[in-house]
Coordinates of C-alpha atoms and ligand atoms in Angstrom, one line a residue:
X1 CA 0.5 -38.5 11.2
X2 CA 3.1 -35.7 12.0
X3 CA 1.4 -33.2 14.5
X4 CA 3.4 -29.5 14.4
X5 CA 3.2 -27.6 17.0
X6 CA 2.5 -24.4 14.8
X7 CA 1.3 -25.0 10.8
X8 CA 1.4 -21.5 9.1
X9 CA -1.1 -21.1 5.9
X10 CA 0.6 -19.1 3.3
X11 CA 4.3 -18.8 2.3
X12 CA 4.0 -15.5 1.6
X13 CA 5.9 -12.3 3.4
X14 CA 4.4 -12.3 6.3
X15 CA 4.3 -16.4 6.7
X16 CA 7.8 -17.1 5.9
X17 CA 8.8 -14.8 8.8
X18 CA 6.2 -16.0 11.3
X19 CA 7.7 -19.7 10.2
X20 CA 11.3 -18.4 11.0
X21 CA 10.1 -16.8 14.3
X22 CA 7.8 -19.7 15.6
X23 CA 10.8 -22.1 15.1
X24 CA 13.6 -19.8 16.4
X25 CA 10.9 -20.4 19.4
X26 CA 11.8 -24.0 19.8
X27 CA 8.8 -25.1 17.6
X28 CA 7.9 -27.9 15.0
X29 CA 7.1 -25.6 12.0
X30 CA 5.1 -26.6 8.9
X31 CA 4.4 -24.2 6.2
X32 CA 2.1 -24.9 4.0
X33 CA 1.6 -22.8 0.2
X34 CA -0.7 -23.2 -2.8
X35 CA 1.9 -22.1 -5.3
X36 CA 5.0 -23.9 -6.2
X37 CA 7.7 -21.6 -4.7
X38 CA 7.2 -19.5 -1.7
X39 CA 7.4 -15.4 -1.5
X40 CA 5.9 -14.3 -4.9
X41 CA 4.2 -11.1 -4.3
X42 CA 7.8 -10.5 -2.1
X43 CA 9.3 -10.7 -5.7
X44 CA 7.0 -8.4 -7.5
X45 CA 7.6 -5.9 -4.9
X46 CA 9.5 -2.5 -5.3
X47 CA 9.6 -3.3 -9.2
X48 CA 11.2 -6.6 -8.4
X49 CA 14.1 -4.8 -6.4
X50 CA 11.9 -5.8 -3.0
X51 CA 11.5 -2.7 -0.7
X52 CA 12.3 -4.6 2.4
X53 CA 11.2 -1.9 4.7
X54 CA 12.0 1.9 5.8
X55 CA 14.1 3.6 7.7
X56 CA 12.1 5.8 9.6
X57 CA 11.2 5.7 13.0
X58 CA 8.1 4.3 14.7
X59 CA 5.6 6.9 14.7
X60 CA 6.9 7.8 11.4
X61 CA 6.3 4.3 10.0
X62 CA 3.0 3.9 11.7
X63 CA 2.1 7.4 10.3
X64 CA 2.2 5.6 7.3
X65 CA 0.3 2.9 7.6
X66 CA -2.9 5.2 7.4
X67 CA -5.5 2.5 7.7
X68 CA -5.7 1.7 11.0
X69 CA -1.8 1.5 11.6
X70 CA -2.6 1.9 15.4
X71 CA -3.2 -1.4 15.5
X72 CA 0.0 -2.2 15.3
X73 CA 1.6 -0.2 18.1
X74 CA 1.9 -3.2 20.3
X75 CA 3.2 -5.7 18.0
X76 CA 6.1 -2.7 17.0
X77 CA 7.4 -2.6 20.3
X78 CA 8.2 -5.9 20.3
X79 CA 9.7 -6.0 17.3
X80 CA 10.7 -3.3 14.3
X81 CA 11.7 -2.1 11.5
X82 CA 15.4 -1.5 13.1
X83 CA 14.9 -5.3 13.8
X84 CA 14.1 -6.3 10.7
X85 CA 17.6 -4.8 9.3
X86 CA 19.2 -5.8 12.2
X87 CA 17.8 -9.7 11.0
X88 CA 18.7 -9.5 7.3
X89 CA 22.1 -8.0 7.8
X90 CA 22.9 -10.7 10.5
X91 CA 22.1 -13.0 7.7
X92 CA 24.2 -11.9 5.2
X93 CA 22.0 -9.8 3.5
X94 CA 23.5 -5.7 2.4
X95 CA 21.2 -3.3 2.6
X96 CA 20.8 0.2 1.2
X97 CA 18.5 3.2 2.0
X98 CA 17.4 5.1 -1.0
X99 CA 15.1 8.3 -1.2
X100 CA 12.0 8.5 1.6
X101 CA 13.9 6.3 3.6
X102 CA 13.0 3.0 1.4
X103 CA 15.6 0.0 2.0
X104 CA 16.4 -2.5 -0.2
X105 CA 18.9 -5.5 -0.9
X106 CA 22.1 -4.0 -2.5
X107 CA 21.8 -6.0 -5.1
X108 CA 19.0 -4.7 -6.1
X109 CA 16.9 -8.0 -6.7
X110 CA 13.9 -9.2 -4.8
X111 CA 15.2 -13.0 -5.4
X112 CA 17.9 -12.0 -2.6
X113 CA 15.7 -11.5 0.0
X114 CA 13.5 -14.2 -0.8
X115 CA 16.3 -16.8 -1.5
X116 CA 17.5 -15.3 2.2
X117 CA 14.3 -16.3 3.9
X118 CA 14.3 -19.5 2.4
X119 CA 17.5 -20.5 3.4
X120 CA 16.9 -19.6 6.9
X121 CA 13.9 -22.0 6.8
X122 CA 16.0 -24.6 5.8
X123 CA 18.5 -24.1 8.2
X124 CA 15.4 -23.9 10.9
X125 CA 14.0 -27.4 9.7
X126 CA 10.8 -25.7 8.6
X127 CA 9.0 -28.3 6.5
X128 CA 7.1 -26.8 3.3
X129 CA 4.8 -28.1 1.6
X130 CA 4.7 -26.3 -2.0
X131 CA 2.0 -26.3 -4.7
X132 CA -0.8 -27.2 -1.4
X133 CA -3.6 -25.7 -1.2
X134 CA -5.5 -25.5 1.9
X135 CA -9.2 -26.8 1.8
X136 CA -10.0 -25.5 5.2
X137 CA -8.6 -25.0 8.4
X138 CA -9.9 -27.5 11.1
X139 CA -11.3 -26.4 14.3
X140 CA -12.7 -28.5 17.3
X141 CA -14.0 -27.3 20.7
X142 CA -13.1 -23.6 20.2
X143 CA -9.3 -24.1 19.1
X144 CA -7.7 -24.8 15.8
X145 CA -6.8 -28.2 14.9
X146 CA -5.0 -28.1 11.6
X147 CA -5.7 -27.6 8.2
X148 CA -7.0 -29.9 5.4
X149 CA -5.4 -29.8 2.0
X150 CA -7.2 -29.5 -1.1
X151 CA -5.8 -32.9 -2.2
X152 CA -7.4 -34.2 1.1
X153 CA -4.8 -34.8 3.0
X154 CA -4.9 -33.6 6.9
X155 CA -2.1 -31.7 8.0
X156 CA -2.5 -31.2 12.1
X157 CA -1.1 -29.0 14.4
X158 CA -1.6 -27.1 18.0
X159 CA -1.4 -23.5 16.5
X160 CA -2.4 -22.0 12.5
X161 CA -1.1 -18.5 11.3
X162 CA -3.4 -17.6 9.0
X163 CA -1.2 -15.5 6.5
X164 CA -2.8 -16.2 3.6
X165 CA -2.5 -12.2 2.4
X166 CA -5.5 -9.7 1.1
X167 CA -6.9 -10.0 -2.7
X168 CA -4.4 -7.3 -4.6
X169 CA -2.7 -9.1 -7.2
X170 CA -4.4 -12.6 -7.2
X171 CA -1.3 -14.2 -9.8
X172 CA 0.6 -14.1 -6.9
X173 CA -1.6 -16.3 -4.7
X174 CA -3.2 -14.0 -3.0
X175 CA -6.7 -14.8 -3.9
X176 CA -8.3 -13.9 -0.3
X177 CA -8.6 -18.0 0.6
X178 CA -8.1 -16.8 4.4
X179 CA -11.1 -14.7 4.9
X180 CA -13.6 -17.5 4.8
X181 CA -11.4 -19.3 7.6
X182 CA -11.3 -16.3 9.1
X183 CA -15.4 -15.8 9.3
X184 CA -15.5 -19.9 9.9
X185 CA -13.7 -19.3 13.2
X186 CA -16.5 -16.4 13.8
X187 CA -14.4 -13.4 13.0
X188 CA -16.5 -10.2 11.2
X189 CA -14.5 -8.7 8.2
X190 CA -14.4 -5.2 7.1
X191 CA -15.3 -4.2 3.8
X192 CA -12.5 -5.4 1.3
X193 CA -11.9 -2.4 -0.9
X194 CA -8.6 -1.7 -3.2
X195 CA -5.7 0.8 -2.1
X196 CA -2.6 2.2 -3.5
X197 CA -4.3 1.7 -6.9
X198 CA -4.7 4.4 -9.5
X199 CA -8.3 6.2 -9.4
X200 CA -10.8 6.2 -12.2
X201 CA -12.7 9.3 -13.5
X202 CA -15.4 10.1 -16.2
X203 CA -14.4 13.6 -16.8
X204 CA -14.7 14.3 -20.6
X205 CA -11.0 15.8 -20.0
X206 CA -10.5 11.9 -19.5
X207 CA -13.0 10.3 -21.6
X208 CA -11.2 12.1 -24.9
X209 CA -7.8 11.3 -23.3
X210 CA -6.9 15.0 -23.4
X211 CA -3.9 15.0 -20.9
X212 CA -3.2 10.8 -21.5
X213 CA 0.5 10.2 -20.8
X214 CA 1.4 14.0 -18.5
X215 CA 3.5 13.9 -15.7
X216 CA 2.9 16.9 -13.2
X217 CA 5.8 16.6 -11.3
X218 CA 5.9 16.9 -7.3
X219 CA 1.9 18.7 -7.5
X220 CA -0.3 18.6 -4.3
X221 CA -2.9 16.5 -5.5
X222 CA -5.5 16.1 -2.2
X223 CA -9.0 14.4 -2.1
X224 CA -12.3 16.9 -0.8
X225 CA -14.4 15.8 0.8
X226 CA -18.2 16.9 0.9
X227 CA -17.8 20.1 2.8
X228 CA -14.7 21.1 0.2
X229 CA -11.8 20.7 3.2
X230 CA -9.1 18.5 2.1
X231 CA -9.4 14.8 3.5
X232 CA -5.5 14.1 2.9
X233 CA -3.3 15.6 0.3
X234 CA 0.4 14.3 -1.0
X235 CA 3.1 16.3 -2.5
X236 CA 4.8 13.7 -5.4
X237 CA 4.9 13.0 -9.0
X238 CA 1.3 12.1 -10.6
X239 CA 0.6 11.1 -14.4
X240 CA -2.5 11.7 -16.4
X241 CA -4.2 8.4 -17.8
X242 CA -7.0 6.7 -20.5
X243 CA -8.9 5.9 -17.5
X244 CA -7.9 8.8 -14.7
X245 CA -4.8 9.1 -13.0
X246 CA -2.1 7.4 -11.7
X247 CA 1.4 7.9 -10.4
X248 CA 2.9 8.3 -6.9
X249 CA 0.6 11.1 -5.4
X250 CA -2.5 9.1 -6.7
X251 CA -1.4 5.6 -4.9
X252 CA -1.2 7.4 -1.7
X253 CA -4.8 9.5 -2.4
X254 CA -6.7 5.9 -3.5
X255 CA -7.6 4.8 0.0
X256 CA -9.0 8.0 0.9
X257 CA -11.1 8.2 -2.6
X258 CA -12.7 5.2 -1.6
X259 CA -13.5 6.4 2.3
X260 CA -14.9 9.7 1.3
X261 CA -17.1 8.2 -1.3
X262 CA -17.9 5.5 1.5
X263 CA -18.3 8.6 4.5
X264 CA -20.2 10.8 2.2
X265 CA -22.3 8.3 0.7
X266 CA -21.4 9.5 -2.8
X267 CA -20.1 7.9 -6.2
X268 CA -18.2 10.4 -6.9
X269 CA -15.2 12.5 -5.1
X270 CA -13.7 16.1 -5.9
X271 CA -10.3 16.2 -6.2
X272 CA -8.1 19.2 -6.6
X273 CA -4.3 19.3 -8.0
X274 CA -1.9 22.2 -7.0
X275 CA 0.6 22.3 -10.0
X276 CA 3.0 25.2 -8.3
X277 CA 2.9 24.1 -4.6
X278 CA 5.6 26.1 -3.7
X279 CA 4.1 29.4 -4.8
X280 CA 1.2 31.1 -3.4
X281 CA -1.8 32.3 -5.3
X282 CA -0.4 35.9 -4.7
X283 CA 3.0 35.5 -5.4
X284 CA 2.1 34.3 -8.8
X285 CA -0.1 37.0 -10.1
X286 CA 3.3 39.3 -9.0
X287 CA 5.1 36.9 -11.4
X288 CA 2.7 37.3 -14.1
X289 CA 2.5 41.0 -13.4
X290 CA 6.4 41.0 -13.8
X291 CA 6.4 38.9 -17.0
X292 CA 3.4 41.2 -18.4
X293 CA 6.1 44.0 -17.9
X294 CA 8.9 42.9 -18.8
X295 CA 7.7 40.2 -21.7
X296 CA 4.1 41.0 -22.3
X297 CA 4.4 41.6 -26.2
X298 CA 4.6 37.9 -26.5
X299 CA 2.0 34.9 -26.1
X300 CA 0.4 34.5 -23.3
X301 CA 1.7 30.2 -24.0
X302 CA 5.4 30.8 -24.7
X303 CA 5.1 33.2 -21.5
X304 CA 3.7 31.2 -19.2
X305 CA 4.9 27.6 -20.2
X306 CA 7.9 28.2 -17.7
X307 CA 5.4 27.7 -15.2
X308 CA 4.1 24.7 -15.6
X309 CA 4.1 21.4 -18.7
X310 CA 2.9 23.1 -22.0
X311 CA 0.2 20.5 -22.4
X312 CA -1.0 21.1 -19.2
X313 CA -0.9 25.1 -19.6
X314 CA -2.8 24.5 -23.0
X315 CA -5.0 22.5 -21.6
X316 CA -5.8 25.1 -18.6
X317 CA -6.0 28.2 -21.5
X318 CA -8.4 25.7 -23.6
X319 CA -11.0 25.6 -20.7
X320 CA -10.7 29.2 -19.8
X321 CA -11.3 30.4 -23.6
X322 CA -7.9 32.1 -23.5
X323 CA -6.2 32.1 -26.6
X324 CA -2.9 31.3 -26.9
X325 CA -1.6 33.5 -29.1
X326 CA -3.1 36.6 -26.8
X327 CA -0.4 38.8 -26.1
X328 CA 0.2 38.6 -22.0
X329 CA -0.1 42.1 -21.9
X330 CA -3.4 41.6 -22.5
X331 CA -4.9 39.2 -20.1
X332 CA -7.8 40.7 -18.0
X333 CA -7.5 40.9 -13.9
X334 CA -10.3 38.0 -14.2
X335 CA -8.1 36.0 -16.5
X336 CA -5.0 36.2 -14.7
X337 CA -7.8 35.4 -11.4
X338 CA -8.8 31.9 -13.6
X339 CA -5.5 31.1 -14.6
X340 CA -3.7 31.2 -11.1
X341 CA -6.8 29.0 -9.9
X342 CA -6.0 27.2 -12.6
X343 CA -2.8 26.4 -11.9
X344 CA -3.2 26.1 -7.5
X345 CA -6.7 24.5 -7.3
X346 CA -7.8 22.7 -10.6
X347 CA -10.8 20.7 -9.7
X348 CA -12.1 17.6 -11.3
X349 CA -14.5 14.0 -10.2
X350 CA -13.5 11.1 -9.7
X351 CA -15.4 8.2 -9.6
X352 CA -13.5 4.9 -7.6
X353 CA -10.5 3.4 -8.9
X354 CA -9.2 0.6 -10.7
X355 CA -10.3 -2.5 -9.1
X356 CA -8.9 -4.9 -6.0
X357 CA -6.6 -7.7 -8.6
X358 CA -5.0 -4.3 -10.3
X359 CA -4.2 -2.6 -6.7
X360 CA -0.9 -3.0 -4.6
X361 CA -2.9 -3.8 -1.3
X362 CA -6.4 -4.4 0.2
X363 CA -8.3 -2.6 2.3
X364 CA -10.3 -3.9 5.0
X365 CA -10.2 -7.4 6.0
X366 CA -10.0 -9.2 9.4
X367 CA -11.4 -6.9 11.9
X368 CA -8.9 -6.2 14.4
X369 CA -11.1 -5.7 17.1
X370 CA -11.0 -9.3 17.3
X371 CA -8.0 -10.2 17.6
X372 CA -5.3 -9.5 20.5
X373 CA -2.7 -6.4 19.4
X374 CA 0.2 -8.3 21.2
X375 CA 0.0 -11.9 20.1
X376 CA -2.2 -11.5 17.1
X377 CA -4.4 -14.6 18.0
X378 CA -7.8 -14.7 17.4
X379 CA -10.3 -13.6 20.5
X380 CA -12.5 -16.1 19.2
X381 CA -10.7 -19.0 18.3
X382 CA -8.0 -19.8 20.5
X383 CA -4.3 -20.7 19.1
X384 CA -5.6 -19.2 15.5
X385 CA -3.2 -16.1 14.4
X386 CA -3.3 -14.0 11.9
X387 CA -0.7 -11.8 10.1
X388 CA -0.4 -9.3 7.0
X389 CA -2.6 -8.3 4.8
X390 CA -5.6 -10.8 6.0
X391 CA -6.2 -8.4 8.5
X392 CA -8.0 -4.7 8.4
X393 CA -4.6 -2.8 8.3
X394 CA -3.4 -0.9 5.3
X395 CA -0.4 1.2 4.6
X396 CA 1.7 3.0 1.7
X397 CA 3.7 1.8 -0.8
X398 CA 7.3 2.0 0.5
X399 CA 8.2 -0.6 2.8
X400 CA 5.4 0.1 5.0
X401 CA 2.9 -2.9 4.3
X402 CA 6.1 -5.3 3.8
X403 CA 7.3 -4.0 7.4
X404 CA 3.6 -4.6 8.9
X405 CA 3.7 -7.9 7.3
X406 CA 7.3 -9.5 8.7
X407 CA 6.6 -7.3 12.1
X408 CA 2.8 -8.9 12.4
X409 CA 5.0 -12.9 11.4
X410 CA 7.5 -12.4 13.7
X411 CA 5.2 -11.2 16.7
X412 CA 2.6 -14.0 15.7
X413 CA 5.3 -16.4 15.4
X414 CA 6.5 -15.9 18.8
X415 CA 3.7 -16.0 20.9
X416 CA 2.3 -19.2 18.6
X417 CA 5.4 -21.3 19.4
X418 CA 5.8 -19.8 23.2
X419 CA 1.9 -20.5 23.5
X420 CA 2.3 -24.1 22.6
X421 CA 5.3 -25.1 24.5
X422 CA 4.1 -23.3 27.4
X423 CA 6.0 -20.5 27.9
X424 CA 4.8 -17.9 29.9
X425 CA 4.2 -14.4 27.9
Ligands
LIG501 C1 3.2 -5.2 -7.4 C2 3.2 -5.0 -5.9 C3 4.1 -4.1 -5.4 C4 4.2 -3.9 -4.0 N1 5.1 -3.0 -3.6 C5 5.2 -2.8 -2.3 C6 6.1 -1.9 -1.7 O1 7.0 -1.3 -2.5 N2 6.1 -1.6 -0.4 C7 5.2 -2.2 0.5 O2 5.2 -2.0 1.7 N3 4.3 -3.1 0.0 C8 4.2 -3.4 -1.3 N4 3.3 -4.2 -1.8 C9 2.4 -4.9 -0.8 C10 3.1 -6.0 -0.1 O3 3.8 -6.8 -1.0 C11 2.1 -6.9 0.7 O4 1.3 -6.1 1.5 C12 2.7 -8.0 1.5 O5 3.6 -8.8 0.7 C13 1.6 -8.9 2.1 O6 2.2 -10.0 2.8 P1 1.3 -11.2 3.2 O7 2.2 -12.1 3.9 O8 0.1 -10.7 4.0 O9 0.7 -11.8 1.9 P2 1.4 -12.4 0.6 O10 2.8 -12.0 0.6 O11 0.5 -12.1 -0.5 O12 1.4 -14.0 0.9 C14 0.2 -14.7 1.0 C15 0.5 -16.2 0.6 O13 -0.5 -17.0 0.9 C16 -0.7 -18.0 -0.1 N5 -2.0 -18.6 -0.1 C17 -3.2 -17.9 -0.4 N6 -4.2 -18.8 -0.3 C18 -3.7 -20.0 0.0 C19 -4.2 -21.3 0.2 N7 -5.5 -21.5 0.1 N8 -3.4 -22.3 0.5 C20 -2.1 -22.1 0.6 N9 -1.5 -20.9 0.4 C21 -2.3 -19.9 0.2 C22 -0.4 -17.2 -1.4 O14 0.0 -18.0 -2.5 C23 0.8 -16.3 -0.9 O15 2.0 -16.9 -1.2 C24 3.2 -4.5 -3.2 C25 2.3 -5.4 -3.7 C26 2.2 -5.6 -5.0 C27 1.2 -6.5 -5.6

């Protein structure tokens, strides 16, 4: 039976780079994948154009990996985003930056970067084994021993990576197999919950679909927590939906939905959108005051719809009782007071978000308290690894989970193979 010196579970973003890395290592590399071709949530990503990672620096990146990103300090010093450019370009692979320093292929197609790793797998002897799925993975006397398939075959080897990926999106294979592997080899897991994943709400606003299908562009939407102070707020476009909201601002505001409600022991979450960030609350009663001079014959909704979406302004007037015929001129202080809070600080509940197989990552997983910032093996079982999205770190859409996954394979990689063939660390 062929022994490998390090057998990686999962042939997903993270495990096709930790193959790559254990064998450019000098080891025997096995990877072994339930589905029947290798990288498929790679493919789905960046609306199939595969945002490869970002161009910012470290503390920037890591800033946005807001769920527990600190972990991965060490493992970013050994290797980075720069790197990972620096490893498709060497490979043939163009890249370009595009807006909040995202990079992707120039061609503008996942399959690119996927058929890239794959190659290099080839070229590195890296056996697969496609359409496998692991049973188990073996342990004896406190270290891993190999993994057995769900067709019963035994597949052994000195070191498993464990990058089997979180629970978002189970059609791509990610169905959160790793976890019980993980707690089999006595790891503790964090609370799985969903992030970067549109938020729910019960409003009646919602309910009768009132604002379905609005776009506020570039708002500051933030989530409040119990005391009223803002837990994080983002400045990007947001869209009105049957079931809540949704859009760039939202994605980023979904993992702190879930923490607040979680913190404050609550089921439901006050958020707040500002739809005229740029303006204060007092500068805009002096633009009122100036339409209300120089226009303020006319309606107070073909006045005021150059501030913000017309739906959004009728919407605003609805709740306030304001007519929208009234002539501006005739808007009382306390109206213009409602309107401008209104427009800066409209508050509404939410109540969770859409659930784990509809979000773009997990939250939670394996806690990282247990496993070693600089290798990423287990504390508890020795030559077990882990890497992306199995374990308790989250970040936002934008490169930034993508660059935690191939920085976590390569770093796990590494010290796998040197572990085995006995090179120092
Ligand atoms: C639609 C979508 C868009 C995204 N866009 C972005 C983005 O723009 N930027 C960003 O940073 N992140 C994005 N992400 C998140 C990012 O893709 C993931 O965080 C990252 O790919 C996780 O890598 P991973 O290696 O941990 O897991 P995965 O890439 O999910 O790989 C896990 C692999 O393990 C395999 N597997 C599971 N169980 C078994 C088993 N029992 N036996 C064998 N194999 C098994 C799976 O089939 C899968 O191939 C997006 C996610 C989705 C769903």
């Amino acid at each position: 039976m062929t022994h490998y010196d390090v057998l990686v579970v999962g042939g997903g973003t993270s495990g096709m780079m930790a193959a790559i890395s254990a064998a450019e290592h000098g080891a025997k590399v096995a990877v072994v994948e339930k589905n029947k071709l290798l990288g498929r949530k790679l493919l789905v990503t960046g609306n199939g154009r595969c945002n490869v990672t970002n161009n910012r620096d470290k503390e920037e990146i890591i800033s946005h990996i807001p769920g527990n990103g600190r972990f991965l300090y060490s493992a970013f010093y050994q290797y980075d985003n720069y790197d990972i450019m620096k490893f498709f370009r060497s490979n043939g692979i163009a890249l370009k930056e595009e807006d909040h320093g995202r990079m992707f292929p120039t061609t503008d197609k996942s399959r690119t970067i996927v058929e890239a790793l794959k190659r290099i797998m080839e070229e590195k002897h890296i056996e697969v084994f496609l359409k496998a799925p692991v049973d188990t993975v073996l342990y004896e006397d406190g270290k891993t021993k190999g993994v057995r398939l769900q067709d019963g075959r035994t597949l052994l080897a000195a070191s498993v990576i464990l990058s089997t990926g979180g629970r978002a999106m189970p059609k791509t294979g990610s169905t959160g197999d790793g976890y019980q592997w993980a707690k089999k080899a006595g790891h503790t897991l964090k609370p799985l919950y969903p992030t970067e994943v549109p938020v729910t709400s019960d409003e009646p606003f919602i309910v009768d679909r009132v604002l379905q299908g609005l776009a506020l562009r570039d708002a500051n939407l933030s989530v409040l927590n119990k005391k009223g102070k803002a837990a994080i707020s983002h400045r990007m476009d947001m869209i009105f939906t049957h079931f809540g909201i949704s859009g760039p601002a939202v994605l980023r505001c979904s993992m702190f939905v879930h923490q607040t409600m979680k913190r404050d022991k609550t089921d439901r979450v006050t958020m707040t959108i500002d739809a005229l960030p740029d303006k204060s609350a007092g500068e805009l009663k002096q633009d009122i005051a100036k339409l209300m001079k120089d226009v303020g014959d006319k309606s107070v909704k073909n006045t005021l719809k150059s501030l913000v979406p017309e739906r959004y302004l009728l919407f605003g007037l609805d709740r306030m009782d304001i007519s929208e015929s009234l002539p501006l001129k005739q808007l009382t202080h306390a109206q213009i007071d409602s309107l401008v809070e209104f427009f800066k600080d409209f508050r509404f509940t939410v109540n969770g978000s859409l659930p784990i197989e509809k979000a773009f990552v997990t939250g939670g997983g394996v806690n990282t308290k247990e496993v070693n910032p600089k290798t990423l093996e287990s504390k508890l079982m020795q030559n077990l690894y882990f890497t992306g999205e199995i374990l308790d770190y989250n970040g936002y859409t934008g490169g930034y989970n993508i660059t935690g996954a191939f920085i976590t394979g390569r770093v796990a990689g590494m010290h796998a193979a040197q572990s085995v063939l006995g090179i120092a660390q």
